[in-house]
Tab-separated table of C-alpha atoms in Angstrom:
chain	number	residue	atom	x	y	z
Z	15	UNK	CA	0.232	0.404	-0.333
Z	16	UNK	CA	1.210	3.928	-0.552
Z	17	UNK	CA	0.775	5.079	2.519
Z	18	UNK	CA	3.781	6.308	3.863
Z	19	UNK	CA	3.230	7.172	7.226
Z	20	UNK	CA	6.152	10.237	9.246
Z	21	UNK	CA	6.918	9.544	12.530
Z	22	UNK	CA	5.629	11.306	15.723
Z	23	UNK	CA	8.742	13.293	16.117
Z	24	UNK	CA	8.986	14.163	12.273
Z	25	UNK	CA	4.888	15.708	12.973
Z	26	UNK	CA	5.797	17.219	15.491
Z	27	UNK	CA	8.225	19.230	13.847
Z	28	UNK	CA	5.867	20.250	11.504
Z	29	UNK	CA	4.937	22.644	14.109
Z	30	UNK	CA	7.505	23.601	16.112
Z	31	UNK	CA	11.379	25.948	15.244
Z	32	UNK	CA	13.832	23.918	15.326
Z	33	UNK	CA	17.972	25.487	15.601
Z	34	UNK	CA	20.276	23.505	14.184
Z	35	UNK	CA	23.311	25.384	14.134
Z	36	UNK	CA	22.727	28.711	14.463
Z	37	UNK	CA	19.643	28.298	11.531
Z	38	UNK	CA	15.721	28.136	12.642
Z	39	UNK	CA	13.713	26.287	10.812
Z	40	UNK	CA	9.721	27.075	11.155
Z	41	UNK	CA	7.639	24.736	8.787
Z	42	UNK	CA	4.884	26.488	6.436
Z	43	UNK	CA	1.676	24.651	7.266
Z	44	UNK	CA	-2.306	25.588	5.165
Z	45	UNK	CA	-4.905	24.266	7.526
Z	46	UNK	CA	-7.440	26.178	5.483
Z	47	UNK	CA	-8.638	26.996	9.507
Z	48	UNK	CA	-8.332	30.642	8.758
Z	49	UNK	CA	-10.557	31.035	6.294
Z	50	UNK	CA	-14.180	32.695	7.323
Z	51	UNK	CA	-16.801	30.259	7.284
Z	52	UNK	CA	-20.418	29.625	8.879
Z	53	UNK	CA	-20.742	25.809	11.074
Z	54	UNK	CA	-21.782	22.914	8.002
Z	55	UNK	CA	-21.346	24.801	5.505
Z	56	UNK	CA	-18.598	25.560	2.183
Z	57	UNK	CA	-16.755	28.119	-0.363
Z	58	UNK	CA	-16.694	27.183	-3.895
Z	59	UNK	CA	-16.038	30.234	-5.066
Z	60	UNK	CA	-16.095	32.700	-6.489
Z	61	UNK	CA	-12.975	34.627	-6.325
Z	62	UNK	CA	-14.398	38.098	-7.195
Z	63	UNK	CA	-11.045	39.753	-7.219
Z	64	UNK	CA	-9.628	38.939	-10.962
Z	65	UNK	CA	-11.616	40.052	-13.858
Z	66	UNK	CA	-14.465	37.523	-15.835
Z	67	UNK	CA	-14.734	36.023	-18.991
Z	68	UNK	CA	-17.028	34.805	-20.987
Z	69	UNK	CA	-16.781	31.672	-22.688
Z	70	UNK	CA	-19.792	28.899	-24.683
Z	71	UNK	CA	-20.256	25.483	-24.902
Z	72	UNK	CA	-23.220	23.454	-26.417
Z	73	UNK	CA	-25.225	26.731	-26.927
Z	74	UNK	CA	-24.771	28.077	-23.261
Z	75	UNK	CA	-23.260	31.391	-22.304
Z	76	UNK	CA	-20.842	31.253	-19.224
Z	77	UNK	CA	-18.997	33.665	-17.206
Z	78	UNK	CA	-16.063	32.301	-15.142
Z	79	UNK	CA	-14.085	33.555	-12.659
Z	80	UNK	CA	-10.750	31.738	-12.611
Z	81	UNK	CA	-9.045	33.020	-9.652
Z	82	UNK	CA	-7.749	31.107	-6.107
Z	83	UNK	CA	-8.046	31.788	-2.192
Z	84	UNK	CA	-4.678	32.023	-0.374
Z	85	UNK	CA	-3.987	29.463	3.268
Z	86	UNK	CA	-0.883	29.680	5.653
Z	87	UNK	CA	0.878	31.630	2.748
Z	88	UNK	CA	-0.340	28.887	0.671
Z	89	UNK	CA	-2.290	29.191	-3.428
Z	90	UNK	CA	-5.071	27.483	-4.463
Z	91	UNK	CA	-6.954	27.680	-7.764
Z	92	UNK	CA	-10.864	27.696	-8.397
Z	93	UNK	CA	-12.714	27.929	-11.645
Z	94	UNK	CA	-16.371	29.068	-10.980
Z	95	UNK	CA	-18.190	29.718	-13.965
Z	96	UNK	CA	-22.142	30.496	-13.995
Z	97	UNK	CA	-23.872	29.266	-17.082
Z	98	UNK	CA	-27.189	31.279	-18.301
Z	99	UNK	CA	-30.104	30.024	-20.454
Z	100	UNK	CA	-28.981	26.418	-19.899
Z	101	UNK	CA	-31.516	25.208	-22.735
Z	102	UNK	CA	-31.489	21.232	-22.271
Z	103	UNK	CA	-35.136	20.368	-20.676
Z	104	UNK	CA	-34.567	23.549	-18.611
Z	105	UNK	CA	-34.864	26.527	-20.929
Z	106	UNK	CA	-33.975	30.074	-19.113
Z	107	UNK	CA	-32.503	28.539	-16.139
Z	108	UNK	CA	-29.107	29.026	-14.799
Z	109	UNK	CA	-27.044	27.355	-12.695
Z	110	UNK	CA	-22.902	27.226	-11.662
Z	111	UNK	CA	-20.413	24.962	-11.616
Z	112	UNK	CA	-17.055	24.708	-10.089
Z	113	UNK	CA	-13.310	22.889	-10.657
Z	114	UNK	CA	-9.934	23.136	-8.165
Z	115	UNK	CA	-9.920	24.127	-4.605
Z	116	UNK	CA	-12.611	24.658	-2.902
Z	117	UNK	CA	-13.011	24.636	0.850
Z	118	UNK	CA	-15.289	23.158	3.985
Z	119	UNK	CA	-15.733	22.306	7.508
Z	120	UNK	CA	-19.139	19.309	6.829
Z	121	UNK	CA	-19.108	16.914	8.544
Z	122	UNK	CA	-21.709	14.986	6.980
Z	123	UNK	CA	-20.271	11.524	6.392
Z	124	UNK	CA	-23.457	9.477	5.826
Z	125	UNK	CA	-25.744	11.006	2.655
Z	126	UNK	CA	-24.845	9.826	-0.708
Z	127	UNK	CA	-23.898	12.278	-3.954
Z	128	UNK	CA	-23.692	15.534	-5.454
Z	129	UNK	CA	-25.890	17.162	-2.888
Z	130	UNK	CA	-23.239	16.149	-0.107
Z	131	UNK	CA	-20.348	16.822	-1.981
Z	132	UNK	CA	-17.704	18.904	0.189
Z	133	UNK	CA	-17.712	16.906	3.138
Z	134	UNK	CA	-15.176	14.820	3.673
Z	135	UNK	CA	-14.702	11.452	5.052
Z	136	UNK	CA	-13.407	11.153	8.131
Z	137	UNK	CA	-14.254	8.773	10.782
Z	138	UNK	CA	-16.197	9.094	13.858
Z	139	UNK	CA	-17.002	12.642	13.597
Z	140	UNK	CA	-16.102	14.567	9.837
Z	141	UNK	CA	-14.285	17.526	9.987
Z	142	UNK	CA	-10.598	19.107	9.654
Z	143	UNK	CA	-7.580	16.463	10.353
Z	144	UNK	CA	-7.165	16.817	14.410
Z	145	UNK	CA	-10.965	17.781	15.164
Z	146	UNK	CA	-9.904	21.318	13.441
Z	147	UNK	CA	-13.113	23.287	11.470
Z	148	UNK	CA	-12.093	23.443	7.964
Z	149	UNK	CA	-10.413	21.683	5.436
Z	150	UNK	CA	-9.768	21.910	1.805
Z	151	UNK	CA	-11.558	19.577	-0.714
Z	152	UNK	CA	-10.406	19.350	-4.654
Z	153	UNK	CA	-12.887	17.839	-7.521
Z	154	UNK	CA	-10.541	17.493	-10.566
Z	155	UNK	CA	-13.564	18.976	-13.387
Z	156	UNK	CA	-12.333	18.920	-17.044
Z	157	UNK	CA	-9.256	20.818	-17.946
Z	158	UNK	CA	-5.959	19.509	-18.955
Z	159	UNK	CA	-3.198	18.310	-16.148
Z	160	UNK	CA	-2.153	22.112	-14.569
Z	161	UNK	CA	-0.986	22.968	-11.159
Z	162	UNK	CA	-3.835	24.770	-8.929
Z	163	UNK	CA	-1.428	24.542	-5.179
Z	164	UNK	CA	0.950	27.481	-5.906
Z	165	UNK	CA	3.811	28.092	-4.304
Z	166	UNK	CA	5.887	31.781	-3.408
Z	167	UNK	CA	9.154	30.099	-4.423
Z	168	UNK	CA	10.592	26.653	-5.173
Z	169	UNK	CA	10.304	24.680	-2.360
Z	170	UNK	CA	10.425	20.916	-1.057
Z	171	UNK	CA	6.351	19.839	0.010
Z	172	UNK	CA	7.015	18.523	3.719
Z	173	UNK	CA	3.612	15.848	3.854
Z	174	UNK	CA	-0.306	16.271	3.581
Z	175	UNK	CA	-3.100	14.596	5.652
Z	176	UNK	CA	-5.814	13.485	2.504
Z	177	UNK	CA	-8.707	11.348	3.245
Z	178	UNK	CA	-11.952	10.650	0.512
Z	179	UNK	CA	-15.266	12.697	0.631
Z	180	UNK	CA	-18.382	10.953	1.410
Z	181	UNK	CA	-19.529	11.210	-1.788
Z	182	UNK	CA	-16.613	9.397	-2.902
Z	183	UNK	CA	-16.492	6.791	-0.209
Z	184	UNK	CA	-19.589	6.330	-0.744
Z	185	UNK	CA	-19.351	5.215	-4.249
Z	186	UNK	CA	-16.448	3.251	-3.613
Z	187	UNK	CA	-17.575	1.158	-0.083
Z	188	UNK	CA	-21.359	0.629	-1.127
Z	189	UNK	CA	-22.016	1.691	-5.148
Z	190	UNK	CA	-24.192	4.899	-3.867
Z	191	UNK	CA	-23.701	7.733	-5.291
Z	192	UNK	CA	-26.664	8.922	-4.026
Z	193	UNK	CA	-29.274	8.081	-7.102
Z	194	UNK	CA	-27.367	8.698	-9.959
Z	195	UNK	CA	-26.548	5.567	-11.367
Z	196	UNK	CA	-22.585	6.819	-12.798
Z	197	UNK	CA	-20.921	4.078	-10.254
Z	198	UNK	CA	-20.873	0.129	-11.466
Z	199	UNK	CA	-21.752	-0.973	-7.839
Z	200	UNK	CA	-19.139	-1.519	-4.868
Z	201	UNK	CA	-15.445	-1.982	-5.657
Z	202	UNK	CA	-14.891	-5.761	-5.903
Z	203	UNK	CA	-11.017	-8.084	-6.785
Z	204	UNK	CA	-8.299	-5.267	-8.571
Z	205	UNK	CA	-10.495	-2.092	-8.254
Z	206	UNK	CA	-8.362	1.358	-7.660
Z	207	UNK	CA	-9.022	4.534	-7.214
Z	208	UNK	CA	-6.206	6.922	-6.626
Z	209	UNK	CA	-4.716	10.173	-6.796
Z	210	UNK	CA	-1.473	10.787	-8.876
Z	211	UNK	CA	0.629	13.836	-7.765
Z	212	UNK	CA	2.359	15.756	-9.687
Z	213	UNK	CA	5.309	17.841	-9.230
Z	214	UNK	CA	5.841	21.373	-11.390
Z	215	UNK	CA	8.529	23.384	-12.539
Z	216	UNK	CA	9.260	27.555	-12.404
Z	217	UNK	CA	8.210	27.496	-15.892
Z	218	UNK	CA	4.262	25.233	-15.154
Z	219	UNK	CA	6.015	21.576	-16.433
Z	220	UNK	CA	5.550	18.607	-14.628
Z	221	UNK	CA	8.220	16.786	-13.104
Z	222	UNK	CA	8.300	14.710	-10.772
Z	223	UNK	CA	4.847	12.737	-9.620
Z	224	UNK	CA	3.543	9.842	-7.435
Z	225	UNK	CA	0.846	7.688	-6.125
Z	226	UNK	CA	-1.658	8.103	-3.586
Z	227	UNK	CA	-4.313	5.069	-3.227
Z	228	UNK	CA	-7.586	6.854	-2.236
Z	229	UNK	CA	-9.111	2.687	-2.731
Z	230	UNK	CA	-7.666	-0.126	-2.892
Z	231	UNK	CA	-9.240	-3.307	-3.907
Z	232	UNK	CA	-5.752	-5.275	-5.715
Z	233	UNK	CA	-4.708	-7.582	-3.182
Z	234	UNK	CA	-5.664	-10.967	-3.633
Z	235	UNK	CA	-6.470	-11.341	0.121
Z	236	UNK	CA	-9.617	-9.215	1.049
Z	237	UNK	CA	-8.489	-8.878	4.547
Z	238	UNK	CA	-5.467	-6.044	3.222
Z	239	UNK	CA	-8.541	-4.237	1.359
Z	240	UNK	CA	-9.200	-0.222	1.840
Z	241	UNK	CA	-10.823	3.219	0.652
Z	242	UNK	CA	-9.524	6.262	3.072
Z	243	UNK	CA	-11.903	6.334	5.900
Z	244	UNK	CA	-9.425	8.920	7.999
Z	245	UNK	CA	-7.076	11.952	8.127
Z	246	UNK	CA	-4.174	9.631	6.596
Z	247	UNK	CA	-0.723	12.126	6.610
Z	248	UNK	CA	1.732	11.015	2.860
Z	249	UNK	CA	5.184	12.212	2.921
Z	250	UNK	CA	5.156	13.971	-0.835
Z	251	UNK	CA	9.126	14.624	-0.428
Z	252	UNK	CA	10.274	13.148	-2.852
Z	253	UNK	CA	8.448	15.175	-5.599
Z	254	UNK	CA	11.705	17.662	-4.799
Z	255	UNK	CA	12.127	21.013	-4.683
Z	256	UNK	CA	9.229	22.304	-6.697
Z	257	UNK	CA	6.709	25.823	-7.420
Z	258	UNK	CA	3.625	23.872	-7.622
Z	259	UNK	CA	1.277	20.547	-7.078
Z	260	UNK	CA	-0.999	18.734	-9.879
Z	261	UNK	CA	-3.649	16.663	-9.663
Z	262	UNK	CA	-4.855	13.140	-11.411
Z	263	UNK	CA	-7.488	11.337	-10.397
Z	264	UNK	CA	-7.950	7.576	-11.276
Z	265	UNK	CA	-9.741	4.756	-11.069
Z	266	UNK	CA	-10.821	1.405	-12.413
Z	267	UNK	CA	-14.615	2.475	-12.566
Z	268	UNK	CA	-14.276	4.421	-15.741
Z	269	UNK	CA	-16.269	4.358	-18.756
Z	270	UNK	CA	-16.038	6.179	-22.377
Z	271	UNK	CA	-17.862	9.260	-21.143
Z	272	UNK	CA	-14.338	9.240	-18.290
Z	273	UNK	CA	-14.449	7.937	-14.742
Z	274	UNK	CA	-17.540	7.123	-13.349
Z	275	UNK	CA	-15.652	7.530	-10.093
Z	276	UNK	CA	-16.625	10.446	-8.000
Z	277	UNK	CA	-13.921	13.044	-9.015
Z	278	UNK	CA	-13.024	14.660	-5.514
Z	279	UNK	CA	-10.438	14.091	-2.384
Z	280	UNK	CA	-10.081	16.026	0.731
Z	281	UNK	CA	-6.358	17.285	1.961
Z	282	UNK	CA	-6.367	19.042	5.545
Z	283	UNK	CA	-2.154	20.241	6.621
Z	284	UNK	CA	-0.444	20.740	3.363
Z	285	UNK	CA	2.988	21.105	5.194
Z	286	UNK	CA	6.443	22.787	3.240
Z	287	UNK	CA	10.234	22.529	4.051
Z	288	UNK	CA	12.090	20.236	3.719
Z	289	UNK	CA	12.502	18.789	7.817
Z	290	UNK	CA	16.369	17.883	9.360
Z	291	UNK	CA	16.311	14.690	11.071
Z	292	UNK	CA	15.767	15.327	14.529
Z	293	UNK	CA	18.876	13.707	16.367
Z	294	UNK	CA	19.788	16.267	19.282
Z	295	UNK	CA	18.028	19.184	17.599
Z	296	UNK	CA	16.075	20.945	19.858
Z	297	UNK	CA	12.695	21.039	19.690
Z	298	UNK	CA	10.892	24.388	21.123
Z	299	UNK	CA	7.166	25.246	19.671
Z	300	UNK	CA	7.191	28.365	16.984
Z	301	UNK	CA	7.630	31.503	19.668
Z	302	UNK	CA	9.165	30.181	21.920
Z	303	UNK	CA	12.978	30.028	20.429
Z	304	UNK	CA	13.133	33.064	18.891
Z	305	UNK	CA	14.801	34.395	22.144
Z	306	UNK	CA	16.310	31.712	22.404
Z	307	UNK	CA	18.908	31.503	19.554
Z	308	UNK	CA	19.105	35.548	19.797
Z	309	UNK	CA	20.867	35.413	23.689
Z	310	UNK	CA	22.795	32.762	22.098
Z	311	UNK	CA	24.275	34.516	18.629
Z	312	UNK	CA	25.247	37.780	21.222
Z	313	UNK	CA	27.155	35.331	24.329
Z	314	UNK	CA	27.416	35.835	27.527
Z	315	UNK	CA	26.158	39.086	29.151
Z	316	UNK	CA	27.496	41.275	31.967
Z	317	UNK	CA	31.194	40.066	32.841
């Protein structure tokens, strides 16, 4: 199984200053918690700070907001489109669509279907990692692979916590997509659902990748089958120093129109920055170390 968990010590480093020689390192973590949300709600766009563009598709006219939001100094892309005069059987109706990243604090882990597309499946009570409120939701959409998370400067991504959405989890485990009848039924032997995480360089070119299985039924022993049902930490440092992240979802449940498995996953606590191995390093919480290092650099006083 492709689930590489970090040790407890490495996890503590994500929230601590580390003295290494005379330098100080503090990890940058996108938690989504600083983003304002009412209880049991979500934000999926639009970013009204950007200039909208007009598009046409299948006879419909759309207004596209290709924007983003920021958490922990990290930029998450969001594309929101409002469609006018939707015609096939719904003349005069308007609707909206989105892709890329949204954020949510919905805790519903029981309701199947697209009406519950913004909920992380995180047992036992839903919500963000460690009982926190907010988390990110990714929807693949239909665009070509491109970075949807962007950094101010090239960096190493240490780790992120991932889980399924309720929509995807119930489609995989129960074959329940809320009555849409797209999924083929519960996953069986040899089925899988995965996200391929791509690293992008400063020119926007994909460089390295790794696969994370959101559901894996490939083992001959059914006791080893799983679909992610809790926040699970994955080591992303093998992607190297990168300027952005892109995500490609795929599943064995696919047809002539593409993937039938709902193309979503949830993310929390995306951590940036290469974290040194602990060895003899001194660990102190962020904010409590600055004075110590300042005194160390100045040397003894009053002699």
